mmCIF file of C-alpha atoms in Angstrom:
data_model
loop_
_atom_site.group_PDB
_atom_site.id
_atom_site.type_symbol
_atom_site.label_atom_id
_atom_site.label_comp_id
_atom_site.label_asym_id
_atom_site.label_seq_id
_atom_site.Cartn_x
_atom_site.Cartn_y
_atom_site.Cartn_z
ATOM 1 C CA UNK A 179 13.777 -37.734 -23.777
ATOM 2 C CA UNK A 180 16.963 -35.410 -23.347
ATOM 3 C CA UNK A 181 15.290 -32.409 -25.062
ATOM 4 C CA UNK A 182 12.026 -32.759 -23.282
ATOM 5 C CA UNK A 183 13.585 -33.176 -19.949
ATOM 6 C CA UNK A 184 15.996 -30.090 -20.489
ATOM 7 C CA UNK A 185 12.665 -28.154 -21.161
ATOM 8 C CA UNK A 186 11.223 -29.416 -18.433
ATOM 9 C CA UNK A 187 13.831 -28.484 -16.446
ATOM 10 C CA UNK A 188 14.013 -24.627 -17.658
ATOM 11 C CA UNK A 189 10.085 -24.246 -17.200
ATOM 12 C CA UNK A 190 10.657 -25.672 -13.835
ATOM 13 C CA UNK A 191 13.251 -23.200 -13.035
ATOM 14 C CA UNK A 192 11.162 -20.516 -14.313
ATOM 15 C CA UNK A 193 8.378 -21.084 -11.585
ATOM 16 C CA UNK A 194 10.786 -21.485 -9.268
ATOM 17 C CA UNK A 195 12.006 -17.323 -9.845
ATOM 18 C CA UNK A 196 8.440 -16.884 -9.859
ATOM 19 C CA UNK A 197 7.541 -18.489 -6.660
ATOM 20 C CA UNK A 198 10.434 -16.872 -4.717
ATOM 21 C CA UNK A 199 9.328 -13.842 -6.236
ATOM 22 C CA UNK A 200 6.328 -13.873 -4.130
ATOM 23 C CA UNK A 201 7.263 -15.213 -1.147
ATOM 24 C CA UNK A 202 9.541 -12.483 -0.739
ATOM 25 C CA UNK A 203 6.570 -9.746 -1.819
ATOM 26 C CA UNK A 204 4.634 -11.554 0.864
ATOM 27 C CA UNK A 205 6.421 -10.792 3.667
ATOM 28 C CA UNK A 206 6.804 -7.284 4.900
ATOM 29 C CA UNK A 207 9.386 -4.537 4.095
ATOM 30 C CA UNK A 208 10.486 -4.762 7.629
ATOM 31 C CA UNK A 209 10.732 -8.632 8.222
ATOM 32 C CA UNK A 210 13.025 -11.547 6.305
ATOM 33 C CA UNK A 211 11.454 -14.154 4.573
ATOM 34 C CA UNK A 212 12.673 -17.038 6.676
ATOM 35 C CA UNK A 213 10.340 -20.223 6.293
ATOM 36 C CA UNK A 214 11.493 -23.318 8.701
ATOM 37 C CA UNK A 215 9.450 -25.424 6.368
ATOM 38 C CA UNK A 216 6.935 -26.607 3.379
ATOM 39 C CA UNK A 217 3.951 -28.135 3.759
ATOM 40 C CA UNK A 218 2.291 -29.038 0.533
ATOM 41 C CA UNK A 219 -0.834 -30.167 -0.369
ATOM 42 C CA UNK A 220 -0.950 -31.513 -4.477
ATOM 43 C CA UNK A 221 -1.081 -33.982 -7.060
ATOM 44 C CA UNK A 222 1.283 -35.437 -9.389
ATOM 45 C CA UNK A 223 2.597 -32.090 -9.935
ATOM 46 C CA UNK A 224 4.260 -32.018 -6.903
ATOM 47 C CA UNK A 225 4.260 -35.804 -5.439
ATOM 48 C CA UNK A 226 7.872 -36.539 -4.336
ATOM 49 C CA UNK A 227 6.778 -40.365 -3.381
ATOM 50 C CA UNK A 228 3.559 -40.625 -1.706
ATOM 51 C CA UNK A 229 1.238 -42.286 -4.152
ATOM 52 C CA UNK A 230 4.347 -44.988 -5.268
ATOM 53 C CA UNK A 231 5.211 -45.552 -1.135
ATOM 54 C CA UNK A 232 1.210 -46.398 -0.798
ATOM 55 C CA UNK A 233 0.823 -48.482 -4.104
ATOM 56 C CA UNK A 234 4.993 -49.252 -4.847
ATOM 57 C CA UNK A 235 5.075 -50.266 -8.572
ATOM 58 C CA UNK A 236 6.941 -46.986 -9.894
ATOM 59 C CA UNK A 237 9.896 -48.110 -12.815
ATOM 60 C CA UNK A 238 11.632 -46.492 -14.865
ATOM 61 C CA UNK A 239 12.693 -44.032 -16.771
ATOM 62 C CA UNK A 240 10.864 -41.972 -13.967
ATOM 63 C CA UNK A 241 13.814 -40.217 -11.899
ATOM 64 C CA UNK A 242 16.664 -41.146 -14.552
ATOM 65 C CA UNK A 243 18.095 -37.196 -15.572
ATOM 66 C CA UNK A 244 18.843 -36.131 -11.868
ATOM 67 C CA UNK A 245 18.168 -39.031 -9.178
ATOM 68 C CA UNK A 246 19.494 -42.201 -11.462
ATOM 69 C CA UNK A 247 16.369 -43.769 -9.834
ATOM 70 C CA UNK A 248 12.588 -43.540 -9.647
ATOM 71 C CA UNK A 249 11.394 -42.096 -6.518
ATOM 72 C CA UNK A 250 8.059 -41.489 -6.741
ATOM 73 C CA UNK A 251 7.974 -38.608 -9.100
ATOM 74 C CA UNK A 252 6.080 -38.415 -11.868
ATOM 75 C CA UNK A 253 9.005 -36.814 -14.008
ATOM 76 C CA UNK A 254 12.335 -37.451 -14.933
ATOM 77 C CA UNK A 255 13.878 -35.148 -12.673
ATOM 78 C CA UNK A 256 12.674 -32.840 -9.618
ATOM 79 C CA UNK A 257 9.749 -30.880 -9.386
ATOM 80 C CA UNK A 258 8.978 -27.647 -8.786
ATOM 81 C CA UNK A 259 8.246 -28.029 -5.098
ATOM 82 C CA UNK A 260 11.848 -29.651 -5.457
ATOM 83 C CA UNK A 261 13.056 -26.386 -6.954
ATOM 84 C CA UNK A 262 11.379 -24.218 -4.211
ATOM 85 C CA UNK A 263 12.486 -26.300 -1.317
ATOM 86 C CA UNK A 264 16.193 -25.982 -2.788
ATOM 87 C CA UNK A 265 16.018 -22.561 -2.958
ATOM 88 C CA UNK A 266 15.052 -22.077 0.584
ATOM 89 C CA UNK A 267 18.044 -23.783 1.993
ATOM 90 C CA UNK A 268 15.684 -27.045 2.582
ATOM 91 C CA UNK A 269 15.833 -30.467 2.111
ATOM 92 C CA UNK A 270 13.434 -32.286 -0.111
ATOM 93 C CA UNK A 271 9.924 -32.998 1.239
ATOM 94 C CA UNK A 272 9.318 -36.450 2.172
ATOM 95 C CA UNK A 273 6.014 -37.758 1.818
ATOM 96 C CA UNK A 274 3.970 -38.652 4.235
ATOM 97 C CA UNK A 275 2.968 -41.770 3.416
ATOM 98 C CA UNK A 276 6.603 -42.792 3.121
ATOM 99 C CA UNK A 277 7.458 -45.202 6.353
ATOM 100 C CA UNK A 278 11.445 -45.773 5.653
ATOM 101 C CA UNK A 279 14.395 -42.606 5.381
ATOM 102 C CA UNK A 280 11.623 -39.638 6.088
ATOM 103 C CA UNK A 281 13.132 -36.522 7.459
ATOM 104 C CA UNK A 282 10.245 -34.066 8.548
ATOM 105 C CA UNK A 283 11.805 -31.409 10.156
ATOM 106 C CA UNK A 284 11.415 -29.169 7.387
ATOM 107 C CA UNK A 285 8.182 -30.089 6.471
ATOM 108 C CA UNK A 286 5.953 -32.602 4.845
ATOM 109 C CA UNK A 287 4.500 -33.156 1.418
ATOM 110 C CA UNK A 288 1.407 -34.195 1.642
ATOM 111 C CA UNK A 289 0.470 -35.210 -2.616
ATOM 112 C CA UNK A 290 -0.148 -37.765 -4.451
ATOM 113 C CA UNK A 291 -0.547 -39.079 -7.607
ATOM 114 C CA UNK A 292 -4.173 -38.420 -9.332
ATOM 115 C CA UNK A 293 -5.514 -36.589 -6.457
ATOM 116 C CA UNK A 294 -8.718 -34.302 -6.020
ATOM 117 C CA UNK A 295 -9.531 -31.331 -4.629
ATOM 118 C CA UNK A 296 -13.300 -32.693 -3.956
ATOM 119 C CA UNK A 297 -13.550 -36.281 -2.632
ATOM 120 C CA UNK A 298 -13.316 -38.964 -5.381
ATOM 121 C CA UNK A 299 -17.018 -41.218 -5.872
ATOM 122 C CA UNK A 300 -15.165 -43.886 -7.687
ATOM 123 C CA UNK A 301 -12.393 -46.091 -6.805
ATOM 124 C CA UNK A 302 -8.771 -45.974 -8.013
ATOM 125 C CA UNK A 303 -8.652 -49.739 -9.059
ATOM 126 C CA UNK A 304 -11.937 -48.435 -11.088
ATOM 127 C CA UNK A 305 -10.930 -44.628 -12.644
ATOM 128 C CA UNK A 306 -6.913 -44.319 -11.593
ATOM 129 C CA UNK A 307 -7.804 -41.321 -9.487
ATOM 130 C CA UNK A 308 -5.889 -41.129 -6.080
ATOM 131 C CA UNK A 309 -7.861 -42.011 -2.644
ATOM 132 C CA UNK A 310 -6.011 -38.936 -1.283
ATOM 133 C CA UNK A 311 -7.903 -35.807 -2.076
ATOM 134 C CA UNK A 312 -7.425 -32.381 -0.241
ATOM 135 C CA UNK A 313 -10.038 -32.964 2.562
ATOM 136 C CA UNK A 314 -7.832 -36.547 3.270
ATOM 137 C CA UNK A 315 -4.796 -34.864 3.157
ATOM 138 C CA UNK A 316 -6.043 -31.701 5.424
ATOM 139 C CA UNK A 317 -6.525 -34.660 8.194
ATOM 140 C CA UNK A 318 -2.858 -36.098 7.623
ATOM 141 C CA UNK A 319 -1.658 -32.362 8.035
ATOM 142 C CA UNK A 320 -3.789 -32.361 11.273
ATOM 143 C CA UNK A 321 -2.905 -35.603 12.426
ATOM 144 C CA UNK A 322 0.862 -34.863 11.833
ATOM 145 C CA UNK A 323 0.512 -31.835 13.609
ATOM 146 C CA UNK A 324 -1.272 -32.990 16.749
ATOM 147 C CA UNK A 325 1.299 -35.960 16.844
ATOM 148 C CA UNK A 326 4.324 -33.366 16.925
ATOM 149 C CA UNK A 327 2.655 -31.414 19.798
ATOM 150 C CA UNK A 328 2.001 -34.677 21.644
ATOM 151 C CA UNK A 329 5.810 -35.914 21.628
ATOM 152 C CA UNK A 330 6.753 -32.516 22.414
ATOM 153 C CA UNK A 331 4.493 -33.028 25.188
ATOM 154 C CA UNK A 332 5.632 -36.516 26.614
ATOM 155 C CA UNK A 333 9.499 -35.681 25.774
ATOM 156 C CA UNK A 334 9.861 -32.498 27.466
ATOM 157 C CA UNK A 335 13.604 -31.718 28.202
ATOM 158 C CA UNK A 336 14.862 -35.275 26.566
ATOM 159 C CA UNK A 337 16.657 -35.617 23.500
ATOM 160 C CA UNK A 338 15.041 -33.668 20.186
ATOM 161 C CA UNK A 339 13.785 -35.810 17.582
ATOM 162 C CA UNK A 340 16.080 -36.616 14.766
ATOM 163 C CA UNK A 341 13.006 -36.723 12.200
ATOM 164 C CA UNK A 342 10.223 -34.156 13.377
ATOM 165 C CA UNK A 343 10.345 -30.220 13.382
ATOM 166 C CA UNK A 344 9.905 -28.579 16.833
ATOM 167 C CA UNK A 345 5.932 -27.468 17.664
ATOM 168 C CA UNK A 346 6.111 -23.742 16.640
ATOM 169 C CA UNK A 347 7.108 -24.630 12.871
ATOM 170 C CA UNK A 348 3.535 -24.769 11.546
ATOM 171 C CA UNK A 349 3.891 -20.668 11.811
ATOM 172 C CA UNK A 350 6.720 -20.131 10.065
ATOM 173 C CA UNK A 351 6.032 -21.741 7.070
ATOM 174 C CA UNK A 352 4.858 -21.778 3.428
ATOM 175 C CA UNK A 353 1.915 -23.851 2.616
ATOM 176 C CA UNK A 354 1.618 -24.762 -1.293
ATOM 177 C CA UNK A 355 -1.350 -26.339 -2.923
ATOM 178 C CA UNK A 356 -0.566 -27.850 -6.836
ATOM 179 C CA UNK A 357 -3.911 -29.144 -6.896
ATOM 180 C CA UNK A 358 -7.325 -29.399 -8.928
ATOM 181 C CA UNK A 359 -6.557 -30.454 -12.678
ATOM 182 C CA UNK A 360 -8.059 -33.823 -11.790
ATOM 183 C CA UNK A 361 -11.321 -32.526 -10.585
ATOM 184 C CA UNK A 362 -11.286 -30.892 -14.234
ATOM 185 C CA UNK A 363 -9.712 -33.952 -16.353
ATOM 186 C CA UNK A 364 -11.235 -37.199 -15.220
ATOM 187 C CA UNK A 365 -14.748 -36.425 -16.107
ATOM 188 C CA UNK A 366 -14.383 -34.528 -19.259
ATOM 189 C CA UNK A 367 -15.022 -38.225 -21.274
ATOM 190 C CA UNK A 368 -18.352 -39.007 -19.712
ATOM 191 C CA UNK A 369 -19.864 -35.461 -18.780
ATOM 192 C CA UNK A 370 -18.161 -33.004 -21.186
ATOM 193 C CA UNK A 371 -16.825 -29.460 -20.266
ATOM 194 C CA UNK A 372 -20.348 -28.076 -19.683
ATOM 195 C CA UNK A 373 -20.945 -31.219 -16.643
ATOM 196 C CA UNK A 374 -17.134 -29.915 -15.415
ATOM 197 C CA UNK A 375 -17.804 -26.232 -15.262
ATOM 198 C CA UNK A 376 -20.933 -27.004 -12.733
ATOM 199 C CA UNK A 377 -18.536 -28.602 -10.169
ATOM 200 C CA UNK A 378 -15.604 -26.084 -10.133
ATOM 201 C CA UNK A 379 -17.473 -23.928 -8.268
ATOM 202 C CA UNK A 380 -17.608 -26.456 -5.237
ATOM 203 C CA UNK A 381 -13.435 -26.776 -6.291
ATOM 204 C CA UNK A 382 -12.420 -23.597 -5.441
ATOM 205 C CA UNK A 383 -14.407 -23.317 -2.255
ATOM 206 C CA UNK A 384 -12.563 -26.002 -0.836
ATOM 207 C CA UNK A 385 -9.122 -24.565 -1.546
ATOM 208 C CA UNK A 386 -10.439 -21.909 0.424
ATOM 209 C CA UNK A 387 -12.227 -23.868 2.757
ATOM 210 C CA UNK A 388 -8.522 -25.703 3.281
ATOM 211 C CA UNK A 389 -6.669 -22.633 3.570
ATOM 212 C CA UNK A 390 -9.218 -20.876 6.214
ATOM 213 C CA UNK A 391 -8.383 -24.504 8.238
ATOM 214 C CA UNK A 392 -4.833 -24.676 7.985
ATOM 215 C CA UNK A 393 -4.966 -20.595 9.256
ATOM 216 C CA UNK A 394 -6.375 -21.734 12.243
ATOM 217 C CA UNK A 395 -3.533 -24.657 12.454
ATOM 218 C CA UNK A 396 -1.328 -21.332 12.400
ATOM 219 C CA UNK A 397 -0.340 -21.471 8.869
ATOM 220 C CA UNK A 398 -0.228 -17.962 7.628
ATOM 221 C CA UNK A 399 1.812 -17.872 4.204
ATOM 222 C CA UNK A 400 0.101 -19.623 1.490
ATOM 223 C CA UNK A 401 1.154 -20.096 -1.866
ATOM 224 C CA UNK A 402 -1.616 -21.417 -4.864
ATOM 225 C CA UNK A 403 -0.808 -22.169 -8.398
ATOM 226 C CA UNK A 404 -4.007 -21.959 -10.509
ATOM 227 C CA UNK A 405 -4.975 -24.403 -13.226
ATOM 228 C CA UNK A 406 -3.004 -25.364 -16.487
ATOM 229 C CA UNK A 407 -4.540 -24.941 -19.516
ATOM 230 C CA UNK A 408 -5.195 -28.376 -20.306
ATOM 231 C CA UNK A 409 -6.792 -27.722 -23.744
ATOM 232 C CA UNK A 410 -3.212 -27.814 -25.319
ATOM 233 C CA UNK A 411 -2.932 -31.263 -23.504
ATOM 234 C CA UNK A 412 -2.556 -33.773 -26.727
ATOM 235 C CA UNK A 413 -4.312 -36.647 -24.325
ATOM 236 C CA UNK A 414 -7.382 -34.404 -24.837
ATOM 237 C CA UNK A 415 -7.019 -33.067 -28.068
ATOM 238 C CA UNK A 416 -7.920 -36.490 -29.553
ATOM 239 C CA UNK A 417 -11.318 -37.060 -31.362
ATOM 240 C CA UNK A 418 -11.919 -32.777 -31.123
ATOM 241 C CA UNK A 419 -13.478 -31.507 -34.246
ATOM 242 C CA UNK A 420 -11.252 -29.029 -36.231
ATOM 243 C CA UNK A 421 -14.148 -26.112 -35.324
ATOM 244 C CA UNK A 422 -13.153 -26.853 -31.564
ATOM 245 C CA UNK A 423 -9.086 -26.156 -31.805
ATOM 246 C CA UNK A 424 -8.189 -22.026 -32.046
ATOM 247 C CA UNK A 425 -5.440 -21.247 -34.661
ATOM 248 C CA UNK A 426 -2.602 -23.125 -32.129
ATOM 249 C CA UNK A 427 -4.466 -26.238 -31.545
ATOM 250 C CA UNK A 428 -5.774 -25.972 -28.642
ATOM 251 C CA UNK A 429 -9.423 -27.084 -27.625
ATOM 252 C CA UNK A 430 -11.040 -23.460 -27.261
ATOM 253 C CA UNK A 431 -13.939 -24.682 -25.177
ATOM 254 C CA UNK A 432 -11.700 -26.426 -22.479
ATOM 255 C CA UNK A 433 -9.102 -23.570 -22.344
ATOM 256 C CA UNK A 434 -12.432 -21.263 -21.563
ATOM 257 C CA UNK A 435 -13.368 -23.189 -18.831
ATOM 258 C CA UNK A 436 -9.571 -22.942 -17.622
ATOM 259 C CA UNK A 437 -9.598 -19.128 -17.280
ATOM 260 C CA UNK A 438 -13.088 -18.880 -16.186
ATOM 261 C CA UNK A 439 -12.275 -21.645 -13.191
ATOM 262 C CA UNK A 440 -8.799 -19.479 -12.814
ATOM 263 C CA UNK A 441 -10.084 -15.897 -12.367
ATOM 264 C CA UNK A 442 -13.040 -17.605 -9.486
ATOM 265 C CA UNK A 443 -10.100 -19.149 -7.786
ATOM 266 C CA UNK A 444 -7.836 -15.842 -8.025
ATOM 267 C CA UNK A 445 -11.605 -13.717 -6.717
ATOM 268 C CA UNK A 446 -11.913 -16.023 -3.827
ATOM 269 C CA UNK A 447 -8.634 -16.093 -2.721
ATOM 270 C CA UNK A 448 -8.595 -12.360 -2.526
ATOM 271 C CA UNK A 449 -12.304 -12.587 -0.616
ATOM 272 C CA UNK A 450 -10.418 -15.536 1.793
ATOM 273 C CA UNK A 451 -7.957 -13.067 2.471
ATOM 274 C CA UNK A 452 -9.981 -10.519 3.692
ATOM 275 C CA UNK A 453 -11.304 -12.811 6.632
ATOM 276 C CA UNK A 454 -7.796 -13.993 7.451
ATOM 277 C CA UNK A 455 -5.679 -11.526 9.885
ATOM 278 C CA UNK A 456 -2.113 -11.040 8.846
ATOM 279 C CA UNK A 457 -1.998 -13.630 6.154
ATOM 280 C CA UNK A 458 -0.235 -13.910 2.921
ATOM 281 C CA UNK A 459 -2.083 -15.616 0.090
ATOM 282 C CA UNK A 460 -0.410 -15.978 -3.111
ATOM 283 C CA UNK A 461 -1.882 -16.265 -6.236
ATOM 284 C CA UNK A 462 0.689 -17.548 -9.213
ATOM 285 C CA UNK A 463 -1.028 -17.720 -12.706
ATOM 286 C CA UNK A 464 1.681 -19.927 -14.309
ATOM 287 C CA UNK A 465 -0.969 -21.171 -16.662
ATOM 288 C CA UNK A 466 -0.127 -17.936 -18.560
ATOM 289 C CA UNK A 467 3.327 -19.299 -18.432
ATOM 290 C CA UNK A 468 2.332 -22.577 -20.293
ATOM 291 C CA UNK A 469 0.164 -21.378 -22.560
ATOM 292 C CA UNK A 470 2.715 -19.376 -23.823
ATOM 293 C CA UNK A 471 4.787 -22.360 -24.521
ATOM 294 C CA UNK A 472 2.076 -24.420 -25.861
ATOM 295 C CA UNK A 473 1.978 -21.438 -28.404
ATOM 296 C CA UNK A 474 5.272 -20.435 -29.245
ATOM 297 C CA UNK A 475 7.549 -23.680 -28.607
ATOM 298 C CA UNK A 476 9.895 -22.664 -30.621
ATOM 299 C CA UNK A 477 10.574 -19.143 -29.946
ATOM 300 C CA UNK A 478 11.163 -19.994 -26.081
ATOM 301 C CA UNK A 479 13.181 -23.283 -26.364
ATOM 302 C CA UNK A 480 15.591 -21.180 -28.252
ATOM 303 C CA UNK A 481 15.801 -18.404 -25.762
ATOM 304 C CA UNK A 482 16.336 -20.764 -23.033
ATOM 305 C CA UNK A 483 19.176 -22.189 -24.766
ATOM 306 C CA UNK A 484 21.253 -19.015 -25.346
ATOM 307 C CA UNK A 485 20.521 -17.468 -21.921
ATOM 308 C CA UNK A 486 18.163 -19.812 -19.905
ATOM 309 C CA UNK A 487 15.851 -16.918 -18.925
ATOM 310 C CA UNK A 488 12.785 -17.128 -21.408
ATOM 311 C CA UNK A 489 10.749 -14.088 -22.779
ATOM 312 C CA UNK A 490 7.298 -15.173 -20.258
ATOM 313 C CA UNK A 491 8.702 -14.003 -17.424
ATOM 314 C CA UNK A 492 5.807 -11.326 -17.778
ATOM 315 C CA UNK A 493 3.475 -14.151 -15.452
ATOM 316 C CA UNK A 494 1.038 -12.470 -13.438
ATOM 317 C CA UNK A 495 1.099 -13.055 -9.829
ATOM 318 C CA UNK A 496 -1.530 -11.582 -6.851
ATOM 319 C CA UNK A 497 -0.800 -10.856 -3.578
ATOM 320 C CA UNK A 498 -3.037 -10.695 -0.556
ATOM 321 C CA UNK A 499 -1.981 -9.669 2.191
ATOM 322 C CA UNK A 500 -2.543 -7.444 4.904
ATOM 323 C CA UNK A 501 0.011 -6.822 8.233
#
């Protein structure tokens, strides 16, 4: 577990240079990047305890290289959100779901565990797949945010909260979505790639839908990392004919449906952009990233243990934005 997690932790620190990379292109020559908070909207990507505070059951050896503990990560160690919020000079996002030792001040992670961008048909005691897609989490983010106005409201010139950020926050900060492998993995065994690739149409427009919604919340940095190429995934490589796997062993047919899902997300971002006044959306392709260590494993991992700063760092990123 050692060597995978010390991977792990180099890929995550690799998005993370990414990432700051362009939040700092997204802000203008003239201004400093200063975000007050993170509000992020995922999966298990980047849950830091909601699914495990609304269904606690999480063990071990989840958490064990850098908490000592499980807390509601699906990893070993931090995430990348972890990484990001870190680098900003913030805290760690609670979850939202999480009742006991929540600090929101700097923001609020709303993922979870096996969410969807589109809402679920099935159950989670049925298919595993979270109750909290992105349309449920859009209402906690409004919910949260109405609440904060309303004790701002009611506690005008008493003591500040010791847990909640003060009302302006929601426009000076970065909004990150880690979201939409689900839509593309749970169905794959019962409808195939060609019943996926009808739906991920409907996928991307409700990122943008989200983003558009969250603009007129007064969010106006947002950052979206695009699908991984979950043909190299080994949980899905099992049962594929040899005619289906390219020279690396990936499925060819489900890595197709990756890009072509990935270039109509990047295409509609840049079209949401162009209806959103002085907004910054960021488009990170780290699927590039992965695919290039699904390919050549061993070339990286021994790059990143002489000088921890790996060959890929030639990931394509778009930004949109207009001041």
């Amino acid at each position: 577990m050692g060597g995978c997690s010390t991977k792990a932790l180099n890929l995550q620190k690799l998005f993370l240079v990414w990432m700051m990379m362009v939040a700092t292109l997204s802000c203008s020559s003239d201004s400093k990047c200063d975000f007050q908070a993170i509000f992020n909207f995922g999966d298990s990507n980047s849950d830091t305890g909601g699914f495990w505070a609304a269904f606690p059951a999480q063990s071990g050896p989840f958490g064990m290289t850098y908490f000592k503990k499980p807390t509601g990560r699906a990893s070993d160690g931090r995430l990348i959100v972890d990484f990001l919020a870190q680098a900003l000079g913030l805290p760690f996002l609670s979850p939202y779901l999480q009742s006991i030792g929540s600090d929101y001040r700097h923001g609020v992670n709303f993922a979870t565990l096996a969410s969807t961008v589109l809402l679920p048909n099935t159950s989670l005691f049925v298919t595993g797949i979270s109750p909290f897609s992105l349309a449920i989490q859009l209402n906690q983010m409004k919910a949260f945010k109405s609440q904060v106005e309303e004790f701002h409201q009611s506690n005008s010139g008493k003591q500040e909260p010791k847990t909640l950020p003060p009302p302006d926050i929601f426009g000076r900060s970065l909004y990150t979505f880690y979201i939409g492998q689900n839509d593309f993995t749970s169905n794959l065994g019962t409808i195939g790639v060609g019943g996926v690739r009808k739906y991920l149409p409907q996928v991307v427009s409700q990122i943008a839908g989200t983003i558009k919604e969250l603009y007129a919340l007064g969010g106006r940095t947002f950052l979206v990392l695009n699908l991984a190429p979950v043909g190299c995934y080994p949980s899905f490589l099992e049962g594929l004919p040899r005619s289906e796997l390219d020279t690396f062993g990936c499925s060819i047919s489900y890595n197709n449906a990756v890009q072509d899902y990935n270039n109509m997300l990047r295409e509609t971002l840049a079209q949401t952009r162009a209806s959103l006044p002085n907004a910054s959306l960021i488009y990170v392709d780290s699927s590039s990233a992965l695919l290039e260590l699904f390919r050549h494993p061993k070339i990286h991992d021994h790059v990143v243990a002489m000088a921890e700063v790996p060959t890929i760092m030639t990931v394509r990123f778009t930004v949109e934005t207009q001041r």
